[in-house]
Short mmCIF file of C-alpha atoms in Angstrom, two decimals:
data_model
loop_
_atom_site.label_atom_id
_atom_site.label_comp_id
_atom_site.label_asym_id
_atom_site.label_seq_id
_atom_site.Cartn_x
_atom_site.Cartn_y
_atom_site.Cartn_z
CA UNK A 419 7.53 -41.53 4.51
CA UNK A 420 10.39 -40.13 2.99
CA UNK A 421 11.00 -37.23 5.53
CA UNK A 422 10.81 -38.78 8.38
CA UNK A 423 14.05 -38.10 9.58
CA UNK A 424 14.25 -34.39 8.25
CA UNK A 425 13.57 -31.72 10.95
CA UNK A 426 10.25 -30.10 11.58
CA UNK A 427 11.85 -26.49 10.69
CA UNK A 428 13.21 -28.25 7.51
CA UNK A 429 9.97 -29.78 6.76
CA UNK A 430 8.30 -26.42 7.51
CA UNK A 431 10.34 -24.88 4.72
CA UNK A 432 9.73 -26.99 2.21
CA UNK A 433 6.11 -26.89 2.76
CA UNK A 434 6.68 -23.22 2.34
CA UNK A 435 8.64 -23.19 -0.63
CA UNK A 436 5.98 -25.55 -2.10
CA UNK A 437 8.11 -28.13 -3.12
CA UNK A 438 7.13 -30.63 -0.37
CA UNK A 439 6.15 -34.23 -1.45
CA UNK A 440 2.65 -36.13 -0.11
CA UNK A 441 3.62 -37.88 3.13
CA UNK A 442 0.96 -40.95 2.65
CA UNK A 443 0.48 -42.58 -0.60
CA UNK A 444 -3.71 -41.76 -0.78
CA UNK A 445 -2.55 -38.17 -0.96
CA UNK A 446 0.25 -38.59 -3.79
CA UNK A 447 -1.90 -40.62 -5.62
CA UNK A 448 -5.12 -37.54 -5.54
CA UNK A 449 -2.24 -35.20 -6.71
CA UNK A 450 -0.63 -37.11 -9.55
CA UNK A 451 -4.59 -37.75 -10.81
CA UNK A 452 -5.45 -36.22 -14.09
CA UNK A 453 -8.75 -34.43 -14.05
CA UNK A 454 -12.07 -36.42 -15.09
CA UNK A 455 -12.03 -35.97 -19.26
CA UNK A 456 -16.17 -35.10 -19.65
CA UNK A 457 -18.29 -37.35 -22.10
CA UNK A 458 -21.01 -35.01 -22.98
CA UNK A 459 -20.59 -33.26 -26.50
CA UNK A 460 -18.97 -29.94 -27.08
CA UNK A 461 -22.63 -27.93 -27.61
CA UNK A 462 -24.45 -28.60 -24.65
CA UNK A 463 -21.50 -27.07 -22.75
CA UNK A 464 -21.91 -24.10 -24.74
CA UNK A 465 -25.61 -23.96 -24.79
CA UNK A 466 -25.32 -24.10 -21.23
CA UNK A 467 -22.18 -21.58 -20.72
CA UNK A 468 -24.23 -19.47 -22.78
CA UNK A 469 -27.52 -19.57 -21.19
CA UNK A 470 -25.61 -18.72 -17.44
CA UNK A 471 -24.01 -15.56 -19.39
CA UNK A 472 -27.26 -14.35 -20.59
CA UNK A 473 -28.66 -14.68 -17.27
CA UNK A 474 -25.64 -13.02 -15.38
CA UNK A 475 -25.73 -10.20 -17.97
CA UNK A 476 -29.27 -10.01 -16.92
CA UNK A 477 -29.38 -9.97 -13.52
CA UNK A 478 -26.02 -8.10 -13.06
CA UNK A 479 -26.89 -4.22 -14.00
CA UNK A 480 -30.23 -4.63 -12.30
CA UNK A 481 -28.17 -5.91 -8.83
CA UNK A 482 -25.47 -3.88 -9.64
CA UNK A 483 -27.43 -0.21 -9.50
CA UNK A 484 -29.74 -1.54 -6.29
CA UNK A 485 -26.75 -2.19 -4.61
CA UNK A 486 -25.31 1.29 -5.32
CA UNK A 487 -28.77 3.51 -4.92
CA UNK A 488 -29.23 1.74 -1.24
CA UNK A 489 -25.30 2.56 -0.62
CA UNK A 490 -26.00 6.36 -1.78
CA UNK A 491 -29.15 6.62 0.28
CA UNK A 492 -27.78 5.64 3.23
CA UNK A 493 -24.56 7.67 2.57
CA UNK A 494 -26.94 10.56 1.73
CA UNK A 495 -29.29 10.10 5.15
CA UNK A 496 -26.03 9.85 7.36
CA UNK A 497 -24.58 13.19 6.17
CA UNK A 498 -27.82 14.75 6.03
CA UNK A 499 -28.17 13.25 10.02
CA UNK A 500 -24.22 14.85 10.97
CA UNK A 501 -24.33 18.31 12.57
CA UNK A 502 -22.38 20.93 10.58
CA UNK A 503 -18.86 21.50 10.67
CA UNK A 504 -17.38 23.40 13.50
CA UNK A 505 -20.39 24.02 15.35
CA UNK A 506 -19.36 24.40 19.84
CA UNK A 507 -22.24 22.41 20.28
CA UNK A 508 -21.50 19.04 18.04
CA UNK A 509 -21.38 15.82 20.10
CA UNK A 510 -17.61 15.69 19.27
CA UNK A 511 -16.48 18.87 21.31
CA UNK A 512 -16.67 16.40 24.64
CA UNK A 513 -14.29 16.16 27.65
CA UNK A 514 -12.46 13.47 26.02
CA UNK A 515 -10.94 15.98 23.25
CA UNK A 516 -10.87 18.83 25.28
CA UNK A 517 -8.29 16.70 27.64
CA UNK A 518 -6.34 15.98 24.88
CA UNK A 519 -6.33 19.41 23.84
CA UNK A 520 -5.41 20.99 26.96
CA UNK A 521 -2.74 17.74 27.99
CA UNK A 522 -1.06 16.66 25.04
CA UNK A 523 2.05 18.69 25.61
CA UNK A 524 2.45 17.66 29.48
CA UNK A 525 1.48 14.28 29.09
CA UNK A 526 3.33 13.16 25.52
CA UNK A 527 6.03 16.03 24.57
CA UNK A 528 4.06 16.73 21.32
CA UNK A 529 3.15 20.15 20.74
CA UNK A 530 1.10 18.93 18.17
CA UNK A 531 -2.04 17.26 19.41
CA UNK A 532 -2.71 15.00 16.57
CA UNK A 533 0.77 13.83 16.46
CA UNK A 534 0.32 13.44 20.06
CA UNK A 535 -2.34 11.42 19.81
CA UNK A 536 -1.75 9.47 17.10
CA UNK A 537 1.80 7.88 18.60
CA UNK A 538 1.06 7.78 22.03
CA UNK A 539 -2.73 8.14 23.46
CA UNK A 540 -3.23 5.25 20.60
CA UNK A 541 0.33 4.23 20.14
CA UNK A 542 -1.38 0.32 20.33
CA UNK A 543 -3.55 1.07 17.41
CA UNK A 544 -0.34 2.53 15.45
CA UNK A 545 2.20 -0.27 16.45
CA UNK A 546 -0.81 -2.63 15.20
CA UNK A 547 -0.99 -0.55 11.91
CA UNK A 548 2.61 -0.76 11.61
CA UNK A 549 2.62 -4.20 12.11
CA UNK A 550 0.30 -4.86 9.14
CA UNK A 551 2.13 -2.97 7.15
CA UNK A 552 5.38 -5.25 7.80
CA UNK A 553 3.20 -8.40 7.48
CA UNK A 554 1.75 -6.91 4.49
CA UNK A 555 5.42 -6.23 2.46
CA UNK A 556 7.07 -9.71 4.07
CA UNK A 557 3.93 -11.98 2.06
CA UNK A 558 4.14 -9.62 -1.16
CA UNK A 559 8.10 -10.80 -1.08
CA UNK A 560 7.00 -13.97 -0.30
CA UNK A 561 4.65 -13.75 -3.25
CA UNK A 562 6.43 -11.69 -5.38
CA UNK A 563 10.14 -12.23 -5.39
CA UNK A 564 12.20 -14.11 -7.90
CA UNK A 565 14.58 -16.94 -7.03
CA UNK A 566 16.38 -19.74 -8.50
CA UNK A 567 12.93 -21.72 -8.00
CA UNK A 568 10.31 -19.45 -9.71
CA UNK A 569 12.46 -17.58 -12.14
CA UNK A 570 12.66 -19.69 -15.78
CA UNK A 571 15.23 -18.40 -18.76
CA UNK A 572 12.09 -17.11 -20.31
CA UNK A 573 11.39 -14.81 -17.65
CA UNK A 574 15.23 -13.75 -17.39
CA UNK A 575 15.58 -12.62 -21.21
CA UNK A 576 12.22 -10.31 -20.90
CA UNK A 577 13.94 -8.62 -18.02
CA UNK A 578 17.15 -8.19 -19.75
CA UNK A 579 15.27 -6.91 -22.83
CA UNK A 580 13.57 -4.61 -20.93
CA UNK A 581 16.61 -3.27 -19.30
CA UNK A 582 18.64 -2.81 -22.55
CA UNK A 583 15.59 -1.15 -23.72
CA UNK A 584 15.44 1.49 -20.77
CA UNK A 585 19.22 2.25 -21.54
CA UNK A 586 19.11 2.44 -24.84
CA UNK A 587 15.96 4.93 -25.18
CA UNK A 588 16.07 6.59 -21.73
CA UNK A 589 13.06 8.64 -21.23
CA UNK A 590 14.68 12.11 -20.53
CA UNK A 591 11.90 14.13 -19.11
CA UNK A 592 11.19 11.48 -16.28
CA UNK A 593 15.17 11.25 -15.37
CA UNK A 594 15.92 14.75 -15.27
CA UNK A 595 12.81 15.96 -13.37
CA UNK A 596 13.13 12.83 -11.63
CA UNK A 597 17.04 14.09 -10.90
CA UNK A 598 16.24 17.57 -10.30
CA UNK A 599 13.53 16.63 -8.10
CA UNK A 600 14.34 13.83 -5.21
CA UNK A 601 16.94 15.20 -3.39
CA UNK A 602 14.35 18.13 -2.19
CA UNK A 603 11.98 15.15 -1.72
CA UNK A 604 13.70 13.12 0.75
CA UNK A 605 14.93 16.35 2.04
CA UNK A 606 10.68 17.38 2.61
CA UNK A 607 10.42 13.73 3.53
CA UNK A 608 13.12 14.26 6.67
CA UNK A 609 11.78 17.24 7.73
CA UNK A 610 7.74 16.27 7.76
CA UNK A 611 9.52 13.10 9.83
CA UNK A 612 11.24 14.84 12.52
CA UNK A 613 9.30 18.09 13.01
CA UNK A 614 6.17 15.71 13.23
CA UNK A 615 5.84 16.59 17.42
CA UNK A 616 5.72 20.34 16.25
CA UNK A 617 3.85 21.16 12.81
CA UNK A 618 1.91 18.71 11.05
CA UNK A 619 3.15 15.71 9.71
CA UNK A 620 4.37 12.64 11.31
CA UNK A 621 5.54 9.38 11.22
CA UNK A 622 2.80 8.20 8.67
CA UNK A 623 3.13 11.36 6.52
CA UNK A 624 6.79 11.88 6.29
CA UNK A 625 7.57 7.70 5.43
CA UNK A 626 4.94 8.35 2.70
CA UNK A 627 6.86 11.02 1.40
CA UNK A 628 10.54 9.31 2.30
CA UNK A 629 9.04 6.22 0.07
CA UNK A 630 8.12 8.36 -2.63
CA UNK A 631 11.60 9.96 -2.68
CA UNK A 632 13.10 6.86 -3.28
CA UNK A 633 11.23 5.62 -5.97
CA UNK A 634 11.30 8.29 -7.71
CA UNK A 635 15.33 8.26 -6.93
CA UNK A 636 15.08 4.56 -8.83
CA UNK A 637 13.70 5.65 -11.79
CA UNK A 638 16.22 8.92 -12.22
CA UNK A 639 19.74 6.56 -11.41
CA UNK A 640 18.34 3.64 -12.09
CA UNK A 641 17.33 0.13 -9.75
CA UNK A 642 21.30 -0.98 -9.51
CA UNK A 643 21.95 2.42 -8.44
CA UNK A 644 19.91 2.24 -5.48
CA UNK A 645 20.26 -1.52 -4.65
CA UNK A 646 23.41 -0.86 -4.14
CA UNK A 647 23.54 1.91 -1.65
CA UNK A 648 20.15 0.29 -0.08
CA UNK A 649 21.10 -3.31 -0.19
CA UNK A 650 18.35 -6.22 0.60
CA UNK A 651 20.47 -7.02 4.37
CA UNK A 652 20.38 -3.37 4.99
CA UNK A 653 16.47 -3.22 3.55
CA UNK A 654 15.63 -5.93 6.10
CA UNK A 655 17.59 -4.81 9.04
CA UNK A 656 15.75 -1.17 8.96
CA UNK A 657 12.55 -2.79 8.71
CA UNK A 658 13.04 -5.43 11.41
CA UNK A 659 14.36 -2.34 13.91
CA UNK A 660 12.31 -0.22 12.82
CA UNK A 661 9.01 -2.02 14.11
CA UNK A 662 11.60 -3.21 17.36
CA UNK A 663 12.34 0.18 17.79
CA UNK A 664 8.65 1.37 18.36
CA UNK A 665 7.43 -1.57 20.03
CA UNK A 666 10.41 -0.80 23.07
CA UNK A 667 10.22 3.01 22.79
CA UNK A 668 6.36 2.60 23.65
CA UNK A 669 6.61 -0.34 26.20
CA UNK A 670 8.92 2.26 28.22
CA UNK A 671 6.09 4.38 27.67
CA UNK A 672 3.46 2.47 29.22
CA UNK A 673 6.08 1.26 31.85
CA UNK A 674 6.83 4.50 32.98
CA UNK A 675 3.44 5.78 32.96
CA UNK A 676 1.58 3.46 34.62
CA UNK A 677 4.14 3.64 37.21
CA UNK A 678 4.54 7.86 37.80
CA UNK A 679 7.92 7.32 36.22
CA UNK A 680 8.81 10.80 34.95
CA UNK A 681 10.84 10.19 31.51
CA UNK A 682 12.07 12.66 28.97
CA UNK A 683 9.38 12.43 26.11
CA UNK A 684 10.84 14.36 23.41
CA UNK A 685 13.31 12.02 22.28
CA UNK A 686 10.66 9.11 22.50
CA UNK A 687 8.34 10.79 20.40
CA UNK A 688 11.17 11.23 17.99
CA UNK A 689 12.06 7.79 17.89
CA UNK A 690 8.62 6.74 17.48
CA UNK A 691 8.02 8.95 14.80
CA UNK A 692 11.35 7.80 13.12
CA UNK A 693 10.49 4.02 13.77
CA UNK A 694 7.31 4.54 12.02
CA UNK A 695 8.06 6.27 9.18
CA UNK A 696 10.67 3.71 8.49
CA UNK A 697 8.58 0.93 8.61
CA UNK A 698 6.08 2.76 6.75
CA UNK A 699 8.84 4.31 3.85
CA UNK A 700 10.36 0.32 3.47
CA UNK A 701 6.40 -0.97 2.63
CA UNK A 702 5.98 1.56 -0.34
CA UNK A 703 9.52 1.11 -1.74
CA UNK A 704 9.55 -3.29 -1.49
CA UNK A 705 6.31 -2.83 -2.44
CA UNK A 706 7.14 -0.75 -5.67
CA UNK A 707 10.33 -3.09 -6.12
CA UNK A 708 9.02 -6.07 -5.85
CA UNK A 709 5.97 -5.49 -8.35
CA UNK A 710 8.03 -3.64 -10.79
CA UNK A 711 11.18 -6.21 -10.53
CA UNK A 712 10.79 -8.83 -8.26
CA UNK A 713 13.64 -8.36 -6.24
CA UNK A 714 15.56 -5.31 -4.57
CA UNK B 179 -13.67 30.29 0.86
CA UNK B 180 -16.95 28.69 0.71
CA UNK B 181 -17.32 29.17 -2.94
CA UNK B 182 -14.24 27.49 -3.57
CA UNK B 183 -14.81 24.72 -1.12
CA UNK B 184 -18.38 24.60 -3.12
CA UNK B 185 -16.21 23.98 -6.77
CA UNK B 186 -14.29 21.40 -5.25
CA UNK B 187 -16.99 19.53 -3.75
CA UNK B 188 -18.35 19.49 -7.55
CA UNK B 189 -15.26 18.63 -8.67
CA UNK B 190 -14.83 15.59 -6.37
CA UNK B 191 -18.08 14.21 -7.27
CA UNK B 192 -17.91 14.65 -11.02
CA UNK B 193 -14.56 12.63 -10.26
CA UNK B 194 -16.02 10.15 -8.98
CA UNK B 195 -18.22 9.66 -10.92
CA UNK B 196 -16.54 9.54 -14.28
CA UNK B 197 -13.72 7.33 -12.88
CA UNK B 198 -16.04 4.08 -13.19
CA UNK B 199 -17.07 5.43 -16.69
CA UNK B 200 -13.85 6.01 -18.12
CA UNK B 201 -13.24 3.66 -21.08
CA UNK B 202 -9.54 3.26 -21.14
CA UNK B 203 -7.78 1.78 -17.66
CA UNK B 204 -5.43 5.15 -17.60
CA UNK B 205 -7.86 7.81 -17.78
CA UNK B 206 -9.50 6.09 -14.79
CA UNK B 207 -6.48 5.86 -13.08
CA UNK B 208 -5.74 9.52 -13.75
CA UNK B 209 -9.33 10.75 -12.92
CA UNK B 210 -8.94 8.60 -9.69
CA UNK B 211 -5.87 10.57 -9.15
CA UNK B 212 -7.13 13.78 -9.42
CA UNK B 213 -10.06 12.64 -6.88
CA UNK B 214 -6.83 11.91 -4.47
CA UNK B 215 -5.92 15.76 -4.86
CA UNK B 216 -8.79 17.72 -4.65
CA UNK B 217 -9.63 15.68 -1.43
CA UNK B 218 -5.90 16.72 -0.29
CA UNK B 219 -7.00 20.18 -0.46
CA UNK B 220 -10.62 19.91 0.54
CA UNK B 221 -8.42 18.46 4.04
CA UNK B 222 -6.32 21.38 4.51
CA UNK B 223 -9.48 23.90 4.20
CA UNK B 224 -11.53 21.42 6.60
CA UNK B 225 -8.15 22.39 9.18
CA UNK B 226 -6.39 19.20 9.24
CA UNK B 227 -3.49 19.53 7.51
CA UNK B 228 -2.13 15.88 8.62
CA UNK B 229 -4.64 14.04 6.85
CA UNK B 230 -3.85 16.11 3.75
CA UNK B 231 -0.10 15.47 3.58
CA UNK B 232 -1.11 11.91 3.44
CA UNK B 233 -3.51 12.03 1.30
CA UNK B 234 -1.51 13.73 -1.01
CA UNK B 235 1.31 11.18 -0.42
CA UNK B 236 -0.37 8.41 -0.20
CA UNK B 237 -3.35 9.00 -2.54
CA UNK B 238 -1.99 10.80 -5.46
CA UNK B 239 1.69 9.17 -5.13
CA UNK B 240 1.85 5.72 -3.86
CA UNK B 241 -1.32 4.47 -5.43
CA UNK B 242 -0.73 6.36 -8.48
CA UNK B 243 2.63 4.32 -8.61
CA UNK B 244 1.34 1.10 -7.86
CA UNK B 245 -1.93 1.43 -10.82
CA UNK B 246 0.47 2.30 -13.30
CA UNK B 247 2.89 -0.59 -12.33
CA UNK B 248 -0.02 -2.67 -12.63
CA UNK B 249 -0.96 -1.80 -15.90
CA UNK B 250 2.37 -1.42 -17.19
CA UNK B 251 2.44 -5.36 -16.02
CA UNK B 252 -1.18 -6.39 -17.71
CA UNK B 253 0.57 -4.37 -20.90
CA UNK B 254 -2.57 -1.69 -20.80
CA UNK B 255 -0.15 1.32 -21.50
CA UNK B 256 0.57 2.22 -25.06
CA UNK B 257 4.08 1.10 -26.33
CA UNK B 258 4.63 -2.04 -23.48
CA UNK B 259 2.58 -4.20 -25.24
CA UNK B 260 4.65 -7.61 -25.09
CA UNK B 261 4.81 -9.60 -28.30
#
C-alpha cells in the first residue's frame, strides 16, 4: 500500500510506463512466482511436440486451400453477379449520385465532386479516419520509442555502429537521386494538397505524397538533418492542430448548414484539405521514424 | 485501350499470385509492389484518378517503405545481417 498517497494521474503513469508495483500482497506474491519446473522426462515432450506438428502439417495445406477455393468462388460469383462498367442503367447511377453530381459545387465549394464528397458530404467518416490515423502513430510511439527506460548500452552502441557505418560508406545512388529528387516531391506533394477542390487529389493523396517527400528527404541529408528543422514539439504541435483544425473547420460546417448560414466554402475546404493531409503526412513519417530509429 | 487494360488485368493476377510463392521475403515484397502499380494504373483507365494517386502513394511508397524497414529490422536483406 505503498502509493497510497501518490495521485491518481501519477499512479496512472506509472501503470503506463509499466513500472508500477502490486498494490496487495496476493498479487506481488503471483508475480515474483517462478513458473512450475515440469517432472515428466525430456522425450515424452518431444514425442508429443512432435506428434501435434505432424498433425498441424497435416491438416494445415488441406484447410489452408479450402479456405482459399471458397474465398475465390465467392469472389468469382460476386463479379460475375456486378453489372459491367459504365453501363446508364447500373443500380449505382441513382438520385443520390446524380445530386452530388449536379450540387457539389453550390453546396461544398469543390469543383471536384469526389473531393467534395470525400471532406464534406462524409466529412464524419474522414475526421473518424483521421482520427485513427493519430491514435494509430500516438500507440506506435508509445510502443516504439526509446527512452531512458527501454533503451540499454547494448542497444545504444548498435545504433552508433550503424550510424558510423552509414557515414562512412554512404550509399551514393540513394542520396543523390534521393537529393535530386525531394524537393520536386514535396513540391507535387503541395500542389496535389491545395488544388485538391479543383483536379484530383486531396487531402489523403497529397499527405501521402508530402510523407513520402520527407522520408525520402531523411535518407538524402540524413535523420539529424531533418530532426532538426522538424523537431519532436513542432512534430506534435502539427499533428495535435492538425486533427483540431478539421474537427472546428467542419463543426462550422455543420453549424452553418443546418442553420441556412451562408459561409464562404473555399477557404474551408482548403483548410480541411490542409488539416488532413497533415495529419495524414505526420502518420507515415513517425511511423517511418519510429520503426527505423525509435525516436524523431 | 481494352487490350491494354486486358495485359494488365493478367499482369495483376500473375502478381498476385506469385507474391505468396516467392521464396525470398524481397522478391515478395517487390512483386507485391509491382501489384500496387499496375492497380495505380488500372485506376486511372477505370476514370478515377484519386484513387490512383493514392494508390500509387500509398501502395507502392509507404508500404514499400515500411516492408523493407521491416526486413531490414528481422536482418532479411543481404549485407545487414547483425553478428
Amino acid at each position: 500500500m505503498s502509493d497510497r498517497g501518490k495521485s491518481g494521474w501519477k499512479r496512472f503513469a506509472e501503470w503506463v510506463n509499466g513500472d508500477s508495483v502490486a498494490r496487495d500482497p496476493t498479487t506481488q506474491y503471483v508475480m515474483n512466482r517462478r513458473p512450475v519446473r515440469a517432472h515428466a522426462p525430456q522425450e515424452f515432450h518431444e514425442e508429443r511436440e512432435r506428434l501435434r506438428l505432424k498433425k498441424f502439417l497435416g491438416l494445415y495445406p488441406l484447410a489452408a486451400s479450402f479456405l482459399c477455393l471458397t474465398l475465390i468462388t465467392i469472389l468469382f460469383v460476386t463479379v460475375l453477379c456486378i453489372p459491367p462498367f459504365g453501363q446508364p442503367g447500373n443500380p449505382t447511377n441513382n438520385e443520390v449520385s446524380r445530386h452530388y453530381l449536379e450540387y457539389t459545387e453550390q453546396e461544398t465549394g469543390a469543383t471536384n465532386a469526389v473531393t467534395g464528397m470525400i471532406l464534406s458530404y462524409r466529412g464524419f467518416d474522414t475526421l473518424g479516419e483521421s482520427c485513427v490515423l493519430f491514435l494509430a502513430v500516438s500507440s506506435v510511439m508509445m510502443l516504439l520509442q526509446r527512452d531512458r527506460n527501454n533503451t540499454d548500452q547494448r542497444t545504444l552502441h548498435r545504433l552508433r555502429r550503424e550510424d558510423a557505418i552509414e557515414r562512412t560508406h554512404p550509399d551514393n545512388i540513394l542520396r543523390k537521386s534521393a537529393k535530386l529528387l525531394s524537393p520536386f516531391i514535396l513540391l507535387f506533394a503541395l500542389y496535389v494538397l491545395f488544388n485538391g477542390e479543383t483536379s484530383p487529389g486531396g487531402g489523403f493523396s497529397g499527405g501521402a505524397i508530402l510523407g513520402g517527400g520527407l522520408i525520402l528527404y531523411s535518407a538524402a541529408y540524413g535523420p539529424e538533418q531533418l530532426s532538426r528543422l522538424l523537431s519532436r514539439s513542432l512534430y506534435d504541435g502539427v499533428r495535435i492542430m492538425g486533427l483540431m483544425a478539421y474537427a472546428l473547420t467542419y463543426g462550422i460546417f455543420i453549424f452553418a448548414g443546418a442553420n441556412g448560414i451562408t459561409v464562404e466554402m473555399e477557404w474551408m475546404m482548403t483548410v480541411i484539405d490542409l488539416a488532413v493531409g497533415l495529419v495524414v503526412a505526420c502518420t507515415i513519417y513517425g511511423f517511418y521514424t519510429m520503426f527505423q530509429r525509435g525516436k524523431l | 485501350m481494352t487490350v491494354l487494360e486486358n495485359i494488365l488485368l493478367v499482369g495483376l493476377v500473375i502478381c498476385a499470385a506469385a507474391a505468396p510463392l516467392c521464396k525470398r521475403l524481397l522478391a515478395t515484397v517487390i512483386v507485391y509492389l509491382a501489384f500496387s502499380v499496375i492497380l495505380a494504373v488500372l485506376w486511372s483507365i477505370l476514370q478515377s484518378p484519386d484513387l490512383a494517386i493514392t494508390e500509387a502513394a500509398v501502395g507502392t511508397g509507404i508500404s514499400g517503405i515500411l516492408f523493407f524497414l521491416t526486413l531490414k529490422k528481422i536482418h532479411a536483406l543481404k549485407g545487414t545481417r547483425d553478428e
